mmCIF file of N, CA and C in Angstrom:
data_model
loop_
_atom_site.group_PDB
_atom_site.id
_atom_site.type_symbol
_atom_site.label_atom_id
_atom_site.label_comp_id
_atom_site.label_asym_id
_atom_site.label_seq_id
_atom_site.Cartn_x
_atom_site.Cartn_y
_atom_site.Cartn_z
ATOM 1 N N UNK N 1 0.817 -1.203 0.000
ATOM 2 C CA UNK N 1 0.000 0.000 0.000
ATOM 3 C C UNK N 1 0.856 1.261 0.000
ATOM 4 N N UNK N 2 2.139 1.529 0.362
ATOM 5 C CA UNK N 2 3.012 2.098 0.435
ATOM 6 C C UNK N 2 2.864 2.326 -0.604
ATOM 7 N N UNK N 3 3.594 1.790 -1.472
ATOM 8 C CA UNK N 3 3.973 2.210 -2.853
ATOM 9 C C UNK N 3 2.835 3.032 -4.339
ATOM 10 N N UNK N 4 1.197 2.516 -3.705
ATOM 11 C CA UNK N 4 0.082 3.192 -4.078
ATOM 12 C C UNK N 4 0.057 4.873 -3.876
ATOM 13 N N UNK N 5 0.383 4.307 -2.129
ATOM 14 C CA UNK N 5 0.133 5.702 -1.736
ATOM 15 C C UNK N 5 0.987 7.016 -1.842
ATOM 16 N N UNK N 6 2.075 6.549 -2.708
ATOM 17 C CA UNK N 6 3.336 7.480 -2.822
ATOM 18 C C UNK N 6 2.572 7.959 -4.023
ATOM 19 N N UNK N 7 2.364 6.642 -4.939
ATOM 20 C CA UNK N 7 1.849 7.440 -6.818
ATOM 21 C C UNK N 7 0.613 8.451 -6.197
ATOM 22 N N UNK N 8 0.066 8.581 -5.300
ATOM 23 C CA UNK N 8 -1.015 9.424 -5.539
ATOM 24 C C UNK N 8 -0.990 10.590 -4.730
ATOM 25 N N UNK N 9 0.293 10.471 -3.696
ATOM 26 C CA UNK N 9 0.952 11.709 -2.971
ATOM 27 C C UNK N 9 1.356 12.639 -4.449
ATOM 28 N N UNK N 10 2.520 11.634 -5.052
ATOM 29 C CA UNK N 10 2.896 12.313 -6.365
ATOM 30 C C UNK N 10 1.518 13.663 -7.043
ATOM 31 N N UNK N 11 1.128 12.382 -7.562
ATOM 32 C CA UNK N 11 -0.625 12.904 -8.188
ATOM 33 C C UNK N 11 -0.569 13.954 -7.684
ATOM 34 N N UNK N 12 -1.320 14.333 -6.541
ATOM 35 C CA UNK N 12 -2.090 15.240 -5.972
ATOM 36 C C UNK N 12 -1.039 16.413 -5.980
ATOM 37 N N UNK N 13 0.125 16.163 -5.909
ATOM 38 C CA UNK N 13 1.643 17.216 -5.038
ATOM 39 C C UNK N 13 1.244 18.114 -6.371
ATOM 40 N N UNK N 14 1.567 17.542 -7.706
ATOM 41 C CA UNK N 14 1.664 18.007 -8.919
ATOM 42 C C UNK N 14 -0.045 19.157 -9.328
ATOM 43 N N UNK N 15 -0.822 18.259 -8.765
ATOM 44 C CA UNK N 15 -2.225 19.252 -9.100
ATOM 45 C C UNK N 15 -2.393 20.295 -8.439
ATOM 46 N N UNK N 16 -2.301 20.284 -7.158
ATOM 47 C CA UNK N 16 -2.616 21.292 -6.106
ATOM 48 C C UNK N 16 -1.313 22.285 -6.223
ATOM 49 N N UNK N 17 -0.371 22.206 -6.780
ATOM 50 C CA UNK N 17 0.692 23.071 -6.622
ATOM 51 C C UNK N 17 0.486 24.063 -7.956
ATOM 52 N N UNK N 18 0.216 23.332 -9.028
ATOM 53 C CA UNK N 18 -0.959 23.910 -9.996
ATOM 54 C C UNK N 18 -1.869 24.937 -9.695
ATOM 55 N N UNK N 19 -2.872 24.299 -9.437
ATOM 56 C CA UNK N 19 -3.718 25.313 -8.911
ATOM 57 C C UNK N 19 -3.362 26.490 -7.619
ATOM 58 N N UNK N 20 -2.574 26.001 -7.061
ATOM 59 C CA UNK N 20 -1.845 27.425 -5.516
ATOM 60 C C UNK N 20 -1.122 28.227 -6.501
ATOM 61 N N UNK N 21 -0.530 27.840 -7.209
ATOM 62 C CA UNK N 21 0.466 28.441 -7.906
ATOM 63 C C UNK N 21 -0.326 29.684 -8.937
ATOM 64 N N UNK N 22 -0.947 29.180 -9.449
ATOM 65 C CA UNK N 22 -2.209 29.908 -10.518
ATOM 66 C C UNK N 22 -3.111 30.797 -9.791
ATOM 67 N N UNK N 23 -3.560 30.547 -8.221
ATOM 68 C CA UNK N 23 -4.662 31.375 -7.788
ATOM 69 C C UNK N 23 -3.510 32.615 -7.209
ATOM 70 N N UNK N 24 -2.353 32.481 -7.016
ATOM 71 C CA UNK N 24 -1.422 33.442 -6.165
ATOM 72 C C UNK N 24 -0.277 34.238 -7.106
ATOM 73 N N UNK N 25 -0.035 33.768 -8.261
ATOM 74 C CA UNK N 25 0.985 34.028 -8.892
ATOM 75 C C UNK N 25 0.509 34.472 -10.306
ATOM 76 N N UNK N 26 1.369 35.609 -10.556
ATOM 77 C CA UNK N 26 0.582 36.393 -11.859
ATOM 78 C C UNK N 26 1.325 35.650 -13.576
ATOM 79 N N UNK N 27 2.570 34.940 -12.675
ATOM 80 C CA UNK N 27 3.280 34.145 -13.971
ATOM 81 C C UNK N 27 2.525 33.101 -14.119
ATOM 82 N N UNK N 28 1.641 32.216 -13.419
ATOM 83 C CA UNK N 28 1.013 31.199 -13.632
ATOM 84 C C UNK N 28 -0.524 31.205 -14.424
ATOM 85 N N UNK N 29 -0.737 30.298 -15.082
ATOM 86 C CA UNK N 29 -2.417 30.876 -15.501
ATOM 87 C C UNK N 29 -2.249 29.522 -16.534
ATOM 88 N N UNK N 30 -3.636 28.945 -16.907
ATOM 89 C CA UNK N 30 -4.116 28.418 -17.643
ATOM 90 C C UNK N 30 -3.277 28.317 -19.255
ATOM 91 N N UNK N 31 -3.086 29.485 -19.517
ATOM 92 C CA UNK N 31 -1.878 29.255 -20.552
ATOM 93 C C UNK N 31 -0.826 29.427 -20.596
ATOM 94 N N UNK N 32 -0.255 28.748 -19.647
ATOM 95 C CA UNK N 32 1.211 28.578 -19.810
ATOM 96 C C UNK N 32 1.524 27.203 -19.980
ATOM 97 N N UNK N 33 2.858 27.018 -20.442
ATOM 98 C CA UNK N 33 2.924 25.328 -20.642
ATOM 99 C C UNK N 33 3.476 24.729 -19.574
ATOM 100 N N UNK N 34 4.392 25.391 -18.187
ATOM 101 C CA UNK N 34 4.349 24.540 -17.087
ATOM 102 C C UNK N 34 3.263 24.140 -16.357
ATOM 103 N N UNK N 35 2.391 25.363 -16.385
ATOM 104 C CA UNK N 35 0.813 24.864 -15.910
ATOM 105 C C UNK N 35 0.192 23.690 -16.155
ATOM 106 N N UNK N 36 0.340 23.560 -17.286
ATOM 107 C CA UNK N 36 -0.591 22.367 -18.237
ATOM 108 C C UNK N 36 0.375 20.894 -18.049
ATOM 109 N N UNK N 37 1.469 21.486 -17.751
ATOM 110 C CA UNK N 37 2.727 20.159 -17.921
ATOM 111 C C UNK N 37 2.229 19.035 -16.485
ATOM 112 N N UNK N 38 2.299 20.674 -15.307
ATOM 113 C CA UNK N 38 1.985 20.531 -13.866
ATOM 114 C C UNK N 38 0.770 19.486 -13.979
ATOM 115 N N UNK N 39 -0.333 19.497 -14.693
ATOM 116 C CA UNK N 39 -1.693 19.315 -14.507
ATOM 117 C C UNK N 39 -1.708 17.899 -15.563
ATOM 118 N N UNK N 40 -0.685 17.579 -16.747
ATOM 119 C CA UNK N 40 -0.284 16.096 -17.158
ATOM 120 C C UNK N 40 0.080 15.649 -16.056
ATOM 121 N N UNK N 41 1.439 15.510 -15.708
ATOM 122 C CA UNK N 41 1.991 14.882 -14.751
ATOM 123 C C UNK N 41 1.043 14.475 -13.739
ATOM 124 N N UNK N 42 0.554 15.540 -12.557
ATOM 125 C CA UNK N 42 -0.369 15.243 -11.883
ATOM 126 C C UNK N 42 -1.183 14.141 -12.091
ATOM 127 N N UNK N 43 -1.941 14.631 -13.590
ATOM 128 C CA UNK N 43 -3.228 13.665 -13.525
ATOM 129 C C UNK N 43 -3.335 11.915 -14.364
ATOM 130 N N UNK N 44 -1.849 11.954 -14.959
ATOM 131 C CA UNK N 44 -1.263 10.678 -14.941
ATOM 132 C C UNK N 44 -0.521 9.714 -14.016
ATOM 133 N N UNK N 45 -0.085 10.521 -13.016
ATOM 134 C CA UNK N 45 0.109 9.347 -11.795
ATOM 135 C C UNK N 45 -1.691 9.753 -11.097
ATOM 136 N N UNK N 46 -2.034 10.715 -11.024
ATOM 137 C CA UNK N 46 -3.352 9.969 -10.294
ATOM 138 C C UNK N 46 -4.194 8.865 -11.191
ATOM 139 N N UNK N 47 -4.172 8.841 -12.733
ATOM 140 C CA UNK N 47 -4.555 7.693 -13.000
ATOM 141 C C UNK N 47 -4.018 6.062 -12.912
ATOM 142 N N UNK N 48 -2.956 6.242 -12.653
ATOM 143 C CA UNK N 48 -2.260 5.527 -12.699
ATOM 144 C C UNK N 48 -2.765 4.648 -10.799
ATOM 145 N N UNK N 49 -2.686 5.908 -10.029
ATOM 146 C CA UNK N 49 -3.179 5.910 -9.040
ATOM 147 C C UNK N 49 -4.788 5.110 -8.486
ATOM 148 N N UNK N 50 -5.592 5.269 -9.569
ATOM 149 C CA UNK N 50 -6.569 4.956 -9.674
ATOM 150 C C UNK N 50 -6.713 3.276 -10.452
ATOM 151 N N UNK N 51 -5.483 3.211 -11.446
ATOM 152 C CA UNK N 51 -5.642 1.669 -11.688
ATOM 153 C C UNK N 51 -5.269 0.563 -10.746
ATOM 154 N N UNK N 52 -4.267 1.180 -9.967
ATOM 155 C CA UNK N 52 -3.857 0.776 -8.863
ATOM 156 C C UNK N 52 -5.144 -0.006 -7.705
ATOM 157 N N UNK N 53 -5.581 1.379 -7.601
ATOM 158 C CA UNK N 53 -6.812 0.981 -6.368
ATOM 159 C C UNK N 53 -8.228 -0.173 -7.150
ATOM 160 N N UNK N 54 -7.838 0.088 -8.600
ATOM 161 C CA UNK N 54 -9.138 -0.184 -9.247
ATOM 162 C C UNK N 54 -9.985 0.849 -8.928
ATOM 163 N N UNK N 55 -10.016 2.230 -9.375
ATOM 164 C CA UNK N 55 -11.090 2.673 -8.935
ATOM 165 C C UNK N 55 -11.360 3.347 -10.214
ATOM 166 N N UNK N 56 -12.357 3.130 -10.948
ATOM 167 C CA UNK N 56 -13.212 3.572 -12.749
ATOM 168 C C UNK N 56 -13.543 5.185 -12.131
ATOM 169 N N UNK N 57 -14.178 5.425 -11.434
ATOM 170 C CA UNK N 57 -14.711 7.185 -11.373
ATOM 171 C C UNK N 57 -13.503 7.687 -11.328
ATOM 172 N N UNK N 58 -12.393 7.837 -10.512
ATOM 173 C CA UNK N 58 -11.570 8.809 -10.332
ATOM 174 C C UNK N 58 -10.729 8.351 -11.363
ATOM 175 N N UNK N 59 -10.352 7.347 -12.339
ATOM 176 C CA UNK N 59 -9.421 7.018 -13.008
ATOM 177 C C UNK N 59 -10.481 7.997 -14.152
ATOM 178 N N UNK N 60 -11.640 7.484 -14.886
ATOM 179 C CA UNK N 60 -12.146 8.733 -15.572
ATOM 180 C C UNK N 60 -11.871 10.286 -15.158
ATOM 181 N N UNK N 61 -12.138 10.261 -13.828
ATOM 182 C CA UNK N 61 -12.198 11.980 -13.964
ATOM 183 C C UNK N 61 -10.531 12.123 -14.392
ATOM 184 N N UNK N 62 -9.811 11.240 -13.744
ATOM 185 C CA UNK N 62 -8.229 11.942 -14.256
ATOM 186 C C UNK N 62 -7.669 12.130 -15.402
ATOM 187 N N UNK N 63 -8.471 11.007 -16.060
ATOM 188 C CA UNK N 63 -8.441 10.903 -17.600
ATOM 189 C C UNK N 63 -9.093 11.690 -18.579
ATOM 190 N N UNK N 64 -9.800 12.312 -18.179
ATOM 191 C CA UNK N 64 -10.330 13.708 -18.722
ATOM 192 C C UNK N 64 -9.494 14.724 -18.449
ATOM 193 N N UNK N 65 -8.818 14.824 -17.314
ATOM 194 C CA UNK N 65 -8.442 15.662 -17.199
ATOM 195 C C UNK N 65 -7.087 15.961 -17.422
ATOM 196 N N UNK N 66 -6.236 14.767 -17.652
ATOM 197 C CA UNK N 66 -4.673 14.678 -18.465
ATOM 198 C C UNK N 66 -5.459 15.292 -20.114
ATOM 199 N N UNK N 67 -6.486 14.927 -20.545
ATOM 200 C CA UNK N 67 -6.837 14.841 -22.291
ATOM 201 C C UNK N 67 -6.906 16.076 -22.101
ATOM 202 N N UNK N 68 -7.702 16.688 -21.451
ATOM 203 C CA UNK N 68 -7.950 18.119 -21.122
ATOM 204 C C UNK N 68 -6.578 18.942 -21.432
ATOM 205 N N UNK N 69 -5.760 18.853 -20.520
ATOM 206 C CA UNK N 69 -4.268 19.592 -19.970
ATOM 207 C C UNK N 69 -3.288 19.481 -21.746
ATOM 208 N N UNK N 70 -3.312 18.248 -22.317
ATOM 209 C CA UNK N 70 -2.925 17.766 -23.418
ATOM 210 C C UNK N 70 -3.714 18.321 -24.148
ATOM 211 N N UNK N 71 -4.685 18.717 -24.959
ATOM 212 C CA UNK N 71 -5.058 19.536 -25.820
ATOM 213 C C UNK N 71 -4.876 20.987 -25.524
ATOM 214 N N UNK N 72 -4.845 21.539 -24.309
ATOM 215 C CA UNK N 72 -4.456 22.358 -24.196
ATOM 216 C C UNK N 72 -2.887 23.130 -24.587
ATOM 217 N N UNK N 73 -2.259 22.341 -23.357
ATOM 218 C CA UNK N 73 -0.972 22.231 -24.012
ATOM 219 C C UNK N 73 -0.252 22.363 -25.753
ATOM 220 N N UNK N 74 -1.036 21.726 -26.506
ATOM 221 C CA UNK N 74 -1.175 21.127 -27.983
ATOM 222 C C UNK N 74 -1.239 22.593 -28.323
ATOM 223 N N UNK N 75 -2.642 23.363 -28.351
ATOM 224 C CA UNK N 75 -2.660 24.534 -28.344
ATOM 225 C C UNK N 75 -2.141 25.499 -28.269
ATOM 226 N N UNK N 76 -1.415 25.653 -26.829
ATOM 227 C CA UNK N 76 -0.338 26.667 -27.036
ATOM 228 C C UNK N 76 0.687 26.339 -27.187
ATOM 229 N N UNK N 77 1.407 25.303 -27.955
ATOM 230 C CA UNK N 77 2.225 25.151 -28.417
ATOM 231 C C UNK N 77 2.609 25.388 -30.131
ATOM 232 N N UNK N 78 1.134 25.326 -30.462
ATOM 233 C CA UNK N 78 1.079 25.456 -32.185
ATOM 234 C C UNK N 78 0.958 26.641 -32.230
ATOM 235 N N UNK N 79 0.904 27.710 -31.206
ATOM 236 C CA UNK N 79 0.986 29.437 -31.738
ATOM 237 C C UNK N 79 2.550 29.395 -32.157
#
């Protein structure tokens, strides 16, 4: 269980530092590409996190939400 619970310390470290970072900091925001990088990473060890536990809801929501971060990303990268 150790080793679960590290991938989803990971997970979470990467999202929430994301979002603190973005609500406090005027360099951070939705379009930038460490933002979006922050918010892959994150939400691929939480899926990863989630295959682990077997758990389908939170492995979807994470998985929307890496596709999410990745089209984004995609985006501001093709300007």
């Amino acid at each position: 269980m150790a080793f679960e619970l590290a991938i989803g310390i990971v997970g979470i470290s990467f999202i929430l530092a994301a979002f603190i970072l973005d609500e406090f900091l005027k360099t951070w925001n939705q379009n930038t590409i460490r933002y979006n990088l922050f918010n892959i990473v994150g939400a691929a060890f939480l899926v990863w996190y989630a295959y682990l536990l077997n758990s389908w809801p939170f492995m979807v929501l994470n998985g929307v939400w890496f596709l999410a971060a990745m089209i984004k990303l995609y985006e501001i990268l093709k300007k």
